[in-house]
Amino acid sequence: MNIFRKLDDYKSYLAKIRKEGRCIGFVPTMGYLHAGHVSLFERAKQENDITVASVFVNPLQFGPNEDFERYPRDEARDLAALEKAGVDAALFPSVEEMYPQGTPKTKVTVSGVTERLCGASRPGHFDGVATVVMKLLQIVSPDRIYFGMKDAQQVAVIERMVADLNVPVTVVACPTLREADGLALSSRNVYLTPEERAQAPALYHALELAEELFAARPEITADELQRAVEDQLRSQAPLGTIDYVDVLTFPDLEPIDGPLKQVQRFIVAMAVYFGKARLIDNRVFDNPMLK
Ligand code: AMP
């Protein structure tokens, strides 16, 4: 595996790959890799000649009171996971390498889709995400870029940015990988105490409830579904504090009036604090009646 810490070194490698006419799949990550990340590497490997991954904890997307400093990092473990997954090239740029002039004066802001959900709870977060992804796209120059649907709002933001700015890349959204009890894999799960970990599958159960309720009564409204999901989350996860539960159109992430059966595609999304950990999860529903 080729390991790059300097962007200029990657540039020479890229020139060689391009000369050979090979296509590139790219998976950006913040490291502390788990099987969810590996599923993206595997998908990229299936669909491209060369798979590139980056490990960069991007300070720009963390708020002042968030977990940038204590975000879990383990470079040796990540290198082993990347090697095992058969990734061809791994980028490990430092903050100085990515932002040599300090905080960038140019930022990418995607409006609308960033207003609700994590965009409302984490002001500036998606500016940081869109800006670093745009930078990484310029650096890596992939044909395809891979994201997990666990971060569905991130997918919506990047797809909109790519469409609005004619970025020459295909965005591929991949399914969420889960533990056996339904908890979505996340680097932040290491923050959970055993007691919190035992209650954390409540997010998954709440999504299952949403699915059951919508299947049983497609005329249910977004408000009704949201309240039912919140009630169950509260009773199943007393150690958790709900940040948000929302039911919105997908991918535009706009509020919904009236019965959900009239909406082509919607998302049930939630964020719940368990002590130091803030967990997110979601499910996207397609309405077969409206195809
Ligand atoms: P992160 O390192 O948390 O920034 O995640 C890097 C990429 O992996 C993002 O596109 C995430 O959506 C994706 N990802 C994180 N967790 C999972 C998971 N459990 N299943 C699938 N993809 C995931």
PDB file of N, CA, C and O in Angstrom, residues 32-101:
ATOM      1  N   TYR A  32      -9.886   5.825  12.810  1.00  0.00           N
ATOM      2  CA  TYR A  32     -10.393   4.922  13.841  1.00  0.00           C
ATOM      3  C   TYR A  32     -11.346   3.947  13.158  1.00  0.00           C
ATOM      4  O   TYR A  32     -12.523   3.832  13.491  1.00  0.00           O
ATOM      5  N   LEU A  33     -10.780   3.298  12.156  1.00  0.00           N
ATOM      6  CA  LEU A  33     -11.579   2.561  11.166  1.00  0.00           C
ATOM      7  C   LEU A  33     -12.279   1.345  11.761  1.00  0.00           C
ATOM      8  O   LEU A  33     -11.751   0.677  12.639  1.00  0.00           O
ATOM      9  N   HIS A  34     -13.484   1.115  11.262  1.00  0.00           N
ATOM     10  CA  HIS A  34     -14.281  -0.041  11.682  1.00  0.00           C
ATOM     11  C   HIS A  34     -14.868  -0.694  10.435  1.00  0.00           C
ATOM     12  O   HIS A  34     -14.628  -0.238   9.298  1.00  0.00           O
ATOM     13  N   ALA A  35     -15.656  -1.733  10.652  1.00  0.00           N
ATOM     14  CA  ALA A  35     -16.182  -2.505   9.515  1.00  0.00           C
ATOM     15  C   ALA A  35     -17.070  -1.665   8.581  1.00  0.00           C
ATOM     16  O   ALA A  35     -17.192  -1.986   7.396  1.00  0.00           O
ATOM     17  N   GLY A  36     -17.677  -0.603   9.115  1.00  0.00           N
ATOM     18  CA  GLY A  36     -18.473   0.289   8.260  1.00  0.00           C
ATOM     19  C   GLY A  36     -17.592   0.952   7.207  1.00  0.00           C
ATOM     20  O   GLY A  36     -17.934   0.993   6.015  1.00  0.00           O
ATOM     21  N   HIS A  37     -16.438   1.459   7.645  1.00  0.00           N
ATOM     22  CA  HIS A  37     -15.481   2.047   6.690  1.00  0.00           C
ATOM     23  C   HIS A  37     -15.023   0.979   5.692  1.00  0.00           C
ATOM     24  O   HIS A  37     -14.930   1.239   4.490  1.00  0.00           O
ATOM     25  N   VAL A  38     -14.723  -0.205   6.218  1.00  0.00           N
ATOM     26  CA  VAL A  38     -14.196  -1.277   5.350  1.00  0.00           C
ATOM     27  C   VAL A  38     -15.218  -1.630   4.261  1.00  0.00           C
ATOM     28  O   VAL A  38     -14.848  -1.913   3.120  1.00  0.00           O
ATOM     29  N   SER A  39     -16.505  -1.558   4.606  1.00  0.00           N
ATOM     30  CA  SER A  39     -17.533  -1.856   3.579  1.00  0.00           C
ATOM     31  C   SER A  39     -17.463  -0.837   2.437  1.00  0.00           C
ATOM     32  O   SER A  39     -17.707  -1.178   1.282  1.00  0.00           O
ATOM     33  N   LEU A  40     -17.090   0.398   2.745  1.00  0.00           N
ATOM     34  CA  LEU A  40     -16.917   1.409   1.685  1.00  0.00           C
ATOM     35  C   LEU A  40     -15.671   1.111   0.853  1.00  0.00           C
ATOM     36  O   LEU A  40     -15.690   1.243  -0.380  1.00  0.00           O
ATOM     37  N   PHE A  41     -14.591   0.692   1.521  1.00  0.00           N
ATOM     38  CA  PHE A  41     -13.365   0.342   0.760  1.00  0.00           C
ATOM     39  C   PHE A  41     -13.694  -0.800  -0.203  1.00  0.00           C
ATOM     40  O   PHE A  41     -13.255  -0.801  -1.358  1.00  0.00           O
ATOM     41  N   GLU A  42     -14.456  -1.779   0.295  1.00  0.00           N
ATOM     42  CA  GLU A  42     -14.757  -2.950  -0.542  1.00  0.00           C
ATOM     43  C   GLU A  42     -15.612  -2.563  -1.745  1.00  0.00           C
ATOM     44  O   GLU A  42     -15.379  -3.015  -2.862  1.00  0.00           O
ATOM     45  N   ARG A  43     -16.568  -1.703  -1.505  1.00  0.00           N
ATOM     46  CA  ARG A  43     -17.414  -1.246  -2.619  1.00  0.00           C
ATOM     47  C   ARG A  43     -16.564  -0.488  -3.646  1.00  0.00           C
ATOM     48  O   ARG A  43     -16.687  -0.705  -4.857  1.00  0.00           O
ATOM     49  N   ALA A  44     -15.682   0.367  -3.163  1.00  0.00           N
ATOM     50  CA  ALA A  44     -14.813   1.132  -4.064  1.00  0.00           C
ATOM     51  C   ALA A  44     -13.909   0.193  -4.857  1.00  0.00           C
ATOM     52  O   ALA A  44     -13.678   0.400  -6.051  1.00  0.00           O
ATOM     53  N   LYS A  45     -13.419  -0.842  -4.189  1.00  0.00           N
ATOM     54  CA  LYS A  45     -12.543  -1.799  -4.881  1.00  0.00           C
ATOM     55  C   LYS A  45     -13.282  -2.536  -6.000  1.00  0.00           C
ATOM     56  O   LYS A  45     -12.714  -2.796  -7.053  1.00  0.00           O
ATOM     57  N   GLN A  46     -14.561  -2.867  -5.728  1.00  0.00           N
ATOM     58  CA  GLN A  46     -15.360  -3.556  -6.755  1.00  0.00           C
ATOM     59  C   GLN A  46     -15.553  -2.709  -8.006  1.00  0.00           C
ATOM     60  O   GLN A  46     -15.643  -3.225  -9.108  1.00  0.00           O
ATOM     61  N   GLU A  47     -15.662  -1.388  -7.811  1.00  0.00           N
ATOM     62  CA  GLU A  47     -16.118  -0.536  -8.913  1.00  0.00           C
ATOM     63  C   GLU A  47     -15.015   0.278  -9.576  1.00  0.00           C
ATOM     64  O   GLU A  47     -15.289   1.033 -10.511  1.00  0.00           O
ATOM     65  N   ASN A  48     -13.772   0.145  -9.102  1.00  0.00           N
ATOM     66  CA  ASN A  48     -12.679   0.986  -9.621  1.00  0.00           C
ATOM     67  C   ASN A  48     -11.393   0.182  -9.744  1.00  0.00           C
ATOM     68  O   ASN A  48     -11.236  -0.859  -9.109  1.00  0.00           O
ATOM     69  N   ASP A  49     -10.445   0.699 -10.520  1.00  0.00           N
ATOM     70  CA  ASP A  49      -9.139   0.042 -10.640  1.00  0.00           C
ATOM     71  C   ASP A  49      -8.284   0.299  -9.403  1.00  0.00           C
ATOM     72  O   ASP A  49      -7.520  -0.550  -8.983  1.00  0.00           O
ATOM     73  N   ILE A  50      -8.400   1.510  -8.875  1.00  0.00           N
ATOM     74  CA  ILE A  50      -7.553   1.929  -7.759  1.00  0.00           C
ATOM     75  C   ILE A  50      -8.454   2.488  -6.651  1.00  0.00           C
ATOM     76  O   ILE A  50      -9.374   3.272  -6.923  1.00  0.00           O
ATOM     77  N   THR A  51      -8.194   2.075  -5.405  1.00  0.00           N
ATOM     78  CA  THR A  51      -8.955   2.609  -4.271  1.00  0.00           C
ATOM     79  C   THR A  51      -8.033   3.463  -3.409  1.00  0.00           C
ATOM     80  O   THR A  51      -6.958   3.012  -2.986  1.00  0.00           O
ATOM     81  N   VAL A  52      -8.466   4.693  -3.194  1.00  0.00           N
ATOM     82  CA  VAL A  52      -7.715   5.635  -2.357  1.00  0.00           C
ATOM     83  C   VAL A  52      -8.570   5.941  -1.127  1.00  0.00           C
ATOM     84  O   VAL A  52      -9.783   6.159  -1.254  1.00  0.00           O
ATOM     85  N   ALA A  53      -7.953   5.936   0.053  1.00  0.00           N
ATOM     86  CA  ALA A  53      -8.664   6.330   1.276  1.00  0.00           C
ATOM     87  C   ALA A  53      -7.889   7.456   1.937  1.00  0.00           C
ATOM     88  O   ALA A  53      -6.664   7.519   1.817  1.00  0.00           O
ATOM     89  N   SER A  54      -8.612   8.353   2.603  1.00  0.00           N
ATOM     90  CA  SER A  54      -7.921   9.371   3.394  1.00  0.00           C
ATOM     91  C   SER A  54      -8.332   9.231   4.849  1.00  0.00           C
ATOM     92  O   SER A  54      -9.459   8.830   5.149  1.00  0.00           O
ATOM     93  N   VAL A  55      -7.388   9.537   5.727  1.00  0.00           N
ATOM     94  CA  VAL A  55      -7.656   9.588   7.164  1.00  0.00           C
ATOM     95  C   VAL A  55      -7.267  10.985   7.611  1.00  0.00           C
ATOM     96  O   VAL A  55      -6.086  11.345   7.602  1.00  0.00           O
ATOM     97  N   PHE A  56      -8.263  11.787   7.935  1.00  0.00           N
ATOM     98  CA  PHE A  56      -7.997  13.176   8.317  1.00  0.00           C
ATOM     99  C   PHE A  56      -9.115  13.640   9.241  1.00  0.00           C
ATOM    100  O   PHE A  56     -10.277  13.699   8.834  1.00  0.00           O
ATOM    101  N   VAL A  57      -8.757  13.948  10.484  1.00  0.00           N
ATOM    102  CA  VAL A  57      -9.746  14.505  11.411  1.00  0.00           C
ATOM    103  C   VAL A  57      -9.752  16.010  11.146  1.00  0.00           C
ATOM    104  O   VAL A  57      -8.786  16.707  11.470  1.00  0.00           O
ATOM    105  N   ASN A  58     -10.818  16.438  10.516  1.00  0.00           N
ATOM    106  CA  ASN A  58     -10.881  17.789   9.941  1.00  0.00           C
ATOM    107  C   ASN A  58     -11.343  18.820  10.981  1.00  0.00           C
ATOM    108  O   ASN A  58     -12.527  18.856  11.321  1.00  0.00           O
ATOM    109  N   PRO A  59     -10.428  19.670  11.466  1.00  0.00           N
ATOM    110  CA  PRO A  59     -10.845  20.600  12.531  1.00  0.00           C
ATOM    111  C   PRO A  59     -11.982  21.530  12.112  1.00  0.00           C
ATOM    112  O   PRO A  59     -12.781  21.959  12.946  1.00  0.00           O
ATOM    113  N   LEU A  60     -12.059  21.793  10.812  1.00  0.00           N
ATOM    114  CA  LEU A  60     -13.047  22.756  10.310  1.00  0.00           C
ATOM    115  C   LEU A  60     -14.494  22.330  10.554  1.00  0.00           C
ATOM    116  O   LEU A  60     -15.396  23.160  10.570  1.00  0.00           O
ATOM    117  N   GLN A  61     -14.721  21.027  10.729  1.00  0.00           N
ATOM    118  CA  GLN A  61     -16.101  20.575  10.860  1.00  0.00           C
ATOM    119  C   GLN A  61     -16.515  20.316  12.302  1.00  0.00           C
ATOM    120  O   GLN A  61     -17.608  19.807  12.552  1.00  0.00           O
ATOM    121  N   PHE A  62     -15.621  20.699  13.252  1.00  0.00           N
ATOM    122  CA  PHE A  62     -15.948  20.554  14.671  1.00  0.00           C
ATOM    123  C   PHE A  62     -16.249  21.923  15.267  1.00  0.00           C
ATOM    124  O   PHE A  62     -15.518  22.888  15.005  1.00  0.00           O
ATOM    125  N   GLY A  63     -17.298  21.990  16.082  1.00  0.00           N
ATOM    126  CA  GLY A  63     -17.608  23.237  16.797  1.00  0.00           C
ATOM    127  C   GLY A  63     -16.642  23.408  17.961  1.00  0.00           C
ATOM    128  O   GLY A  63     -15.942  22.461  18.342  1.00  0.00           O
ATOM    129  N   PRO A  64     -16.603  24.632  18.545  1.00  0.00           N
ATOM    130  CA  PRO A  64     -15.654  24.920  19.627  1.00  0.00           C
ATOM    131  C   PRO A  64     -15.842  24.017  20.851  1.00  0.00           C
ATOM    132  O   PRO A  64     -14.881  23.738  21.563  1.00  0.00           O
ATOM    133  N   ASN A  65     -17.070  23.560  21.114  1.00  0.00           N
ATOM    134  CA  ASN A  65     -17.274  22.694  22.293  1.00  0.00           C
ATOM    135  C   ASN A  65     -17.447  21.232  21.911  1.00  0.00           C
ATOM    136  O   ASN A  65     -17.986  20.450  22.693  1.00  0.00           O
ATOM    137  N   GLU A  66     -16.998  20.872  20.712  1.00  0.00           N
ATOM    138  CA  GLU A  66     -17.148  19.483  20.280  1.00  0.00           C
ATOM    139  C   GLU A  66     -15.862  18.682  20.543  1.00  0.00           C
ATOM    140  O   GLU A  66     -14.936  19.180  21.185  1.00  0.00           O
ATOM    141  N   ASP A  67     -15.822  17.447  19.997  1.00  0.00           N
ATOM    142  CA  ASP A  67     -14.808  16.494  20.437  1.00  0.00           C
ATOM    143  C   ASP A  67     -13.580  16.405  19.529  1.00  0.00           C
ATOM    144  O   ASP A  67     -12.965  15.343  19.443  1.00  0.00           O
ATOM    145  N   PHE A  68     -13.184  17.524  18.860  1.00  0.00           N
ATOM    146  CA  PHE A  68     -12.025  17.448  17.965  1.00  0.00           C
ATOM    147  C   PHE A  68     -10.782  16.909  18.681  1.00  0.00           C
ATOM    148  O   PHE A  68     -10.110  16.004  18.192  1.00  0.00           O
ATOM    149  N   GLU A  69     -10.484  17.450  19.868  1.00  0.00           N
ATOM    150  CA  GLU A  69      -9.247  17.064  20.574  1.00  0.00           C
ATOM    151  C   GLU A  69      -9.284  15.595  20.985  1.00  0.00           C
ATOM    152  O   GLU A  69      -8.286  14.888  20.884  1.00  0.00           O
ATOM    153  N   ARG A  70     -10.442  15.153  21.475  1.00  0.00           N
ATOM    154  CA  ARG A  70     -10.468  13.778  22.004  1.00  0.00           C
ATOM    155  C   ARG A  70     -11.056  12.772  21.024  1.00  0.00           C
ATOM    156  O   ARG A  70     -11.281  11.619  21.370  1.00  0.00           O
ATOM    157  N   TYR A  71     -11.291  13.200  19.764  1.00  0.00           N
ATOM    158  CA  TYR A  71     -11.777  12.249  18.755  1.00  0.00           C
ATOM    159  C   TYR A  71     -10.788  11.080  18.695  1.00  0.00           C
ATOM    160  O   TYR A  71      -9.573  11.304  18.663  1.00  0.00           O
ATOM    161  N   PRO A  72     -11.277   9.809  18.710  1.00  0.00           N
ATOM    162  CA  PRO A  72     -10.327   8.685  18.785  1.00  0.00           C
ATOM    163  C   PRO A  72      -9.409   8.605  17.579  1.00  0.00           C
ATOM    164  O   PRO A  72      -9.851   8.755  16.445  1.00  0.00           O
ATOM    165  N   ARG A  73      -8.114   8.430  17.831  1.00  0.00           N
ATOM    166  CA  ARG A  73      -7.109   8.342  16.764  1.00  0.00           C
ATOM    167  C   ARG A  73      -6.194   7.153  17.043  1.00  0.00           C
ATOM    168  O   ARG A  73      -5.767   6.969  18.188  1.00  0.00           O
ATOM    169  N   ASP A  74      -5.886   6.369  16.024  1.00  0.00           N
ATOM    170  CA  ASP A  74      -4.940   5.261  16.174  1.00  0.00           C
ATOM    171  C   ASP A  74      -4.391   4.925  14.792  1.00  0.00           C
ATOM    172  O   ASP A  74      -4.945   4.111  14.060  1.00  0.00           O
ATOM    173  N   GLU A  75      -3.294   5.608  14.458  1.00  0.00           N
ATOM    174  CA  GLU A  75      -2.771   5.492  13.095  1.00  0.00           C
ATOM    175  C   GLU A  75      -2.286   4.078  12.765  1.00  0.00           C
ATOM    176  O   GLU A  75      -2.554   3.573  11.665  1.00  0.00           O
ATOM    177  N   ALA A  76      -1.632   3.427  13.735  1.00  0.00           N
ATOM    178  CA  ALA A  76      -1.093   2.083  13.463  1.00  0.00           C
ATOM    179  C   ALA A  76      -2.243   1.118  13.159  1.00  0.00           C
ATOM    180  O   ALA A  76      -2.173   0.315  12.216  1.00  0.00           O
ATOM    181  N   ARG A  77      -3.307   1.227  13.934  1.00  0.00           N
ATOM    182  CA  ARG A  77      -4.472   0.358  13.744  1.00  0.00           C
ATOM    183  C   ARG A  77      -5.126   0.642  12.385  1.00  0.00           C
ATOM    184  O   ARG A  77      -5.499  -0.265  11.652  1.00  0.00           O
ATOM    185  N   ASP A  78      -5.228   1.930  12.034  1.00  0.00           N
ATOM    186  CA  ASP A  78      -5.835   2.299  10.749  1.00  0.00           C
ATOM    187  C   ASP A  78      -5.003   1.787   9.578  1.00  0.00           C
ATOM    188  O   ASP A  78      -5.547   1.269   8.597  1.00  0.00           O
ATOM    189  N   LEU A  79      -3.672   1.918   9.700  1.00  0.00           N
ATOM    190  CA  LEU A  79      -2.799   1.434   8.619  1.00  0.00           C
ATOM    191  C   LEU A  79      -2.996  -0.067   8.401  1.00  0.00           C
ATOM    192  O   LEU A  79      -3.097  -0.527   7.262  1.00  0.00           O
ATOM    193  N   ALA A  80      -3.099  -0.798   9.510  1.00  0.00           N
ATOM    194  CA  ALA A  80      -3.297  -2.253   9.408  1.00  0.00           C
ATOM    195  C   ALA A  80      -4.643  -2.551   8.739  1.00  0.00           C
ATOM    196  O   ALA A  80      -4.736  -3.432   7.877  1.00  0.00           O
ATOM    197  N   ALA A  81      -5.684  -1.809   9.103  1.00  0.00           N
ATOM    198  CA  ALA A  81      -7.027  -2.047   8.532  1.00  0.00           C
ATOM    199  C   ALA A  81      -7.049  -1.715   7.037  1.00  0.00           C
ATOM    200  O   ALA A  81      -7.657  -2.437   6.235  1.00  0.00           O
ATOM    201  N   LEU A  82      -6.352  -0.639   6.658  1.00  0.00           N
ATOM    202  CA  LEU A  82      -6.310  -0.233   5.243  1.00  0.00           C
ATOM    203  C   LEU A  82      -5.559  -1.272   4.415  1.00  0.00           C
ATOM    204  O   LEU A  82      -5.973  -1.632   3.314  1.00  0.00           O
ATOM    205  N   GLU A  83      -4.456  -1.732   4.993  1.00  0.00           N
ATOM    206  CA  GLU A  83      -3.642  -2.751   4.319  1.00  0.00           C
ATOM    207  C   GLU A  83      -4.455  -4.025   4.128  1.00  0.00           C
ATOM    208  O   GLU A  83      -4.508  -4.590   3.029  1.00  0.00           O
ATOM    209  N   LYS A  84      -5.135  -4.443   5.213  1.00  0.00           N
ATOM    210  CA  LYS A  84      -5.919  -5.687   5.187  1.00  0.00           C
ATOM    211  C   LYS A  84      -7.052  -5.593   4.165  1.00  0.00           C
ATOM    212  O   LYS A  84      -7.376  -6.556   3.475  1.00  0.00           O
ATOM    213  N   ALA A  85      -7.644  -4.393   4.067  1.00  0.00           N
ATOM    214  CA  ALA A  85      -8.770  -4.206   3.132  1.00  0.00           C
ATOM    215  C   ALA A  85      -8.290  -4.149   1.679  1.00  0.00           C
ATOM    216  O   ALA A  85      -9.105  -4.171   0.757  1.00  0.00           O
ATOM    217  N   GLY A  86      -6.992  -4.027   1.480  1.00  0.00           N
ATOM    218  CA  GLY A  86      -6.467  -3.997   0.117  1.00  0.00           C
ATOM    219  C   GLY A  86      -6.601  -2.635  -0.559  1.00  0.00           C
ATOM    220  O   GLY A  86      -6.662  -2.545  -1.786  1.00  0.00           O
ATOM    221  N   VAL A  87      -6.619  -1.571   0.263  1.00  0.00           N
ATOM    222  CA  VAL A  87      -6.630  -0.209  -0.285  1.00  0.00           C
ATOM    223  C   VAL A  87      -5.283   0.047  -0.968  1.00  0.00           C
ATOM    224  O   VAL A  87      -4.239  -0.369  -0.473  1.00  0.00           O
ATOM    225  N   ASP A  88      -5.300   0.712  -2.132  1.00  0.00           N
ATOM    226  CA  ASP A  88      -4.054   0.919  -2.880  1.00  0.00           C
ATOM    227  C   ASP A  88      -3.238   2.093  -2.358  1.00  0.00           C
ATOM    228  O   ASP A  88      -2.011   2.042  -2.354  1.00  0.00           O
ATOM    229  N   ALA A  89      -3.940   3.157  -1.972  1.00  0.00           N
ATOM    230  CA  ALA A  89      -3.226   4.351  -1.520  1.00  0.00           C
ATOM    231  C   ALA A  89      -3.956   4.969  -0.334  1.00  0.00           C
ATOM    232  O   ALA A  89      -5.187   5.094  -0.350  1.00  0.00           O
ATOM    233  N   ALA A  90      -3.178   5.336   0.703  1.00  0.00           N
ATOM    234  CA  ALA A  90      -3.764   5.943   1.900  1.00  0.00           C
ATOM    235  C   ALA A  90      -3.140   7.316   2.110  1.00  0.00           C
ATOM    236  O   ALA A  90      -1.916   7.455   2.125  1.00  0.00           O
ATOM    237  N   LEU A  91      -4.005   8.319   2.262  1.00  0.00           N
ATOM    238  CA  LEU A  91      -3.539   9.687   2.515  1.00  0.00           C
ATOM    239  C   LEU A  91      -3.687   9.990   3.996  1.00  0.00           C
ATOM    240  O   LEU A  91      -4.796   9.859   4.544  1.00  0.00           O
ATOM    241  N   PHE A  92      -2.592  10.379   4.621  1.00  0.00           N
ATOM    242  CA  PHE A  92      -2.623  10.785   6.028  1.00  0.00           C
ATOM    243  C   PHE A  92      -2.084  12.213   6.133  1.00  0.00           C
ATOM    244  O   PHE A  92      -0.995  12.419   6.667  1.00  0.00           O
ATOM    245  N   PRO A  93      -2.777  13.207   5.611  1.00  0.00           N
ATOM    246  CA  PRO A  93      -2.223  14.563   5.670  1.00  0.00           C
ATOM    247  C   PRO A  93      -2.360  15.146   7.081  1.00  0.00           C
ATOM    248  O   PRO A  93      -3.312  14.836   7.798  1.00  0.00           O
ATOM    249  N   SER A  94      -1.421  15.978   7.471  1.00  0.00           N
ATOM    250  CA  SER A  94      -1.548  16.684   8.753  1.00  0.00           C
ATOM    251  C   SER A  94      -2.473  17.884   8.548  1.00  0.00           C
ATOM    252  O   SER A  94      -2.783  18.261   7.408  1.00  0.00           O
ATOM    253  N   VAL A  95      -2.870  18.512   9.644  1.00  0.00           N
ATOM    254  CA  VAL A  95      -3.697  19.722   9.557  1.00  0.00           C
ATOM    255  C   VAL A  95      -2.925  20.814   8.804  1.00  0.00           C
ATOM    256  O   VAL A  95      -3.475  21.524   7.961  1.00  0.00           O
ATOM    257  N   GLU A  96      -1.602  20.894   9.051  1.00  0.00           N
ATOM    258  CA  GLU A  96      -0.770  21.919   8.392  1.00  0.00           C
ATOM    259  C   GLU A  96      -0.695  21.656   6.878  1.00  0.00           C
ATOM    260  O   GLU A  96      -0.645  22.598   6.083  1.00  0.00           O
ATOM    261  N   GLU A  97      -0.662  20.377   6.520  1.00  0.00           N
ATOM    262  CA  GLU A  97      -0.581  20.032   5.101  1.00  0.00           C
ATOM    263  C   GLU A  97      -1.907  20.413   4.397  1.00  0.00           C
ATOM    264  O   GLU A  97      -1.893  20.894   3.257  1.00  0.00           O
ATOM    265  N   MET A  98      -3.012  20.213   5.087  1.00  0.00           N
ATOM    266  CA  MET A  98      -4.313  20.513   4.487  1.00  0.00           C
ATOM    267  C   MET A  98      -4.631  22.010   4.529  1.00  0.00           C
ATOM    268  O   MET A  98      -5.274  22.543   3.628  1.00  0.00           O
ATOM    269  N   TYR A  99      -4.209  22.662   5.621  1.00  0.00           N
ATOM    270  CA  TYR A  99      -4.533  24.087   5.772  1.00  0.00           C
ATOM    271  C   TYR A  99      -3.252  24.879   6.044  1.00  0.00           C
ATOM    272  O   TYR A  99      -3.050  25.415   7.150  1.00  0.00           O
ATOM    273  N   PRO A 100      -2.344  24.953   5.047  1.00  0.00           N
ATOM    274  CA  PRO A 100      -1.044  25.594   5.291  1.00  0.00           C
ATOM    275  C   PRO A 100      -1.165  27.082   5.620  1.00  0.00           C
ATOM    276  O   PRO A 100      -0.279  27.657   6.240  1.00  0.00           O
ATOM    277  N   GLN A 101      -2.267  27.701   5.228  1.00  0.00           N
ATOM    278  CA  GLN A 101      -2.430  29.127   5.527  1.00  0.00           C
ATOM    279  C   GLN A 101      -3.391  29.344   6.687  1.00  0.00           C
ATOM    280  O   GLN A 101      -3.967  30.416   6.840  1.00  0.00           O
TER     281      GLN A 101
END
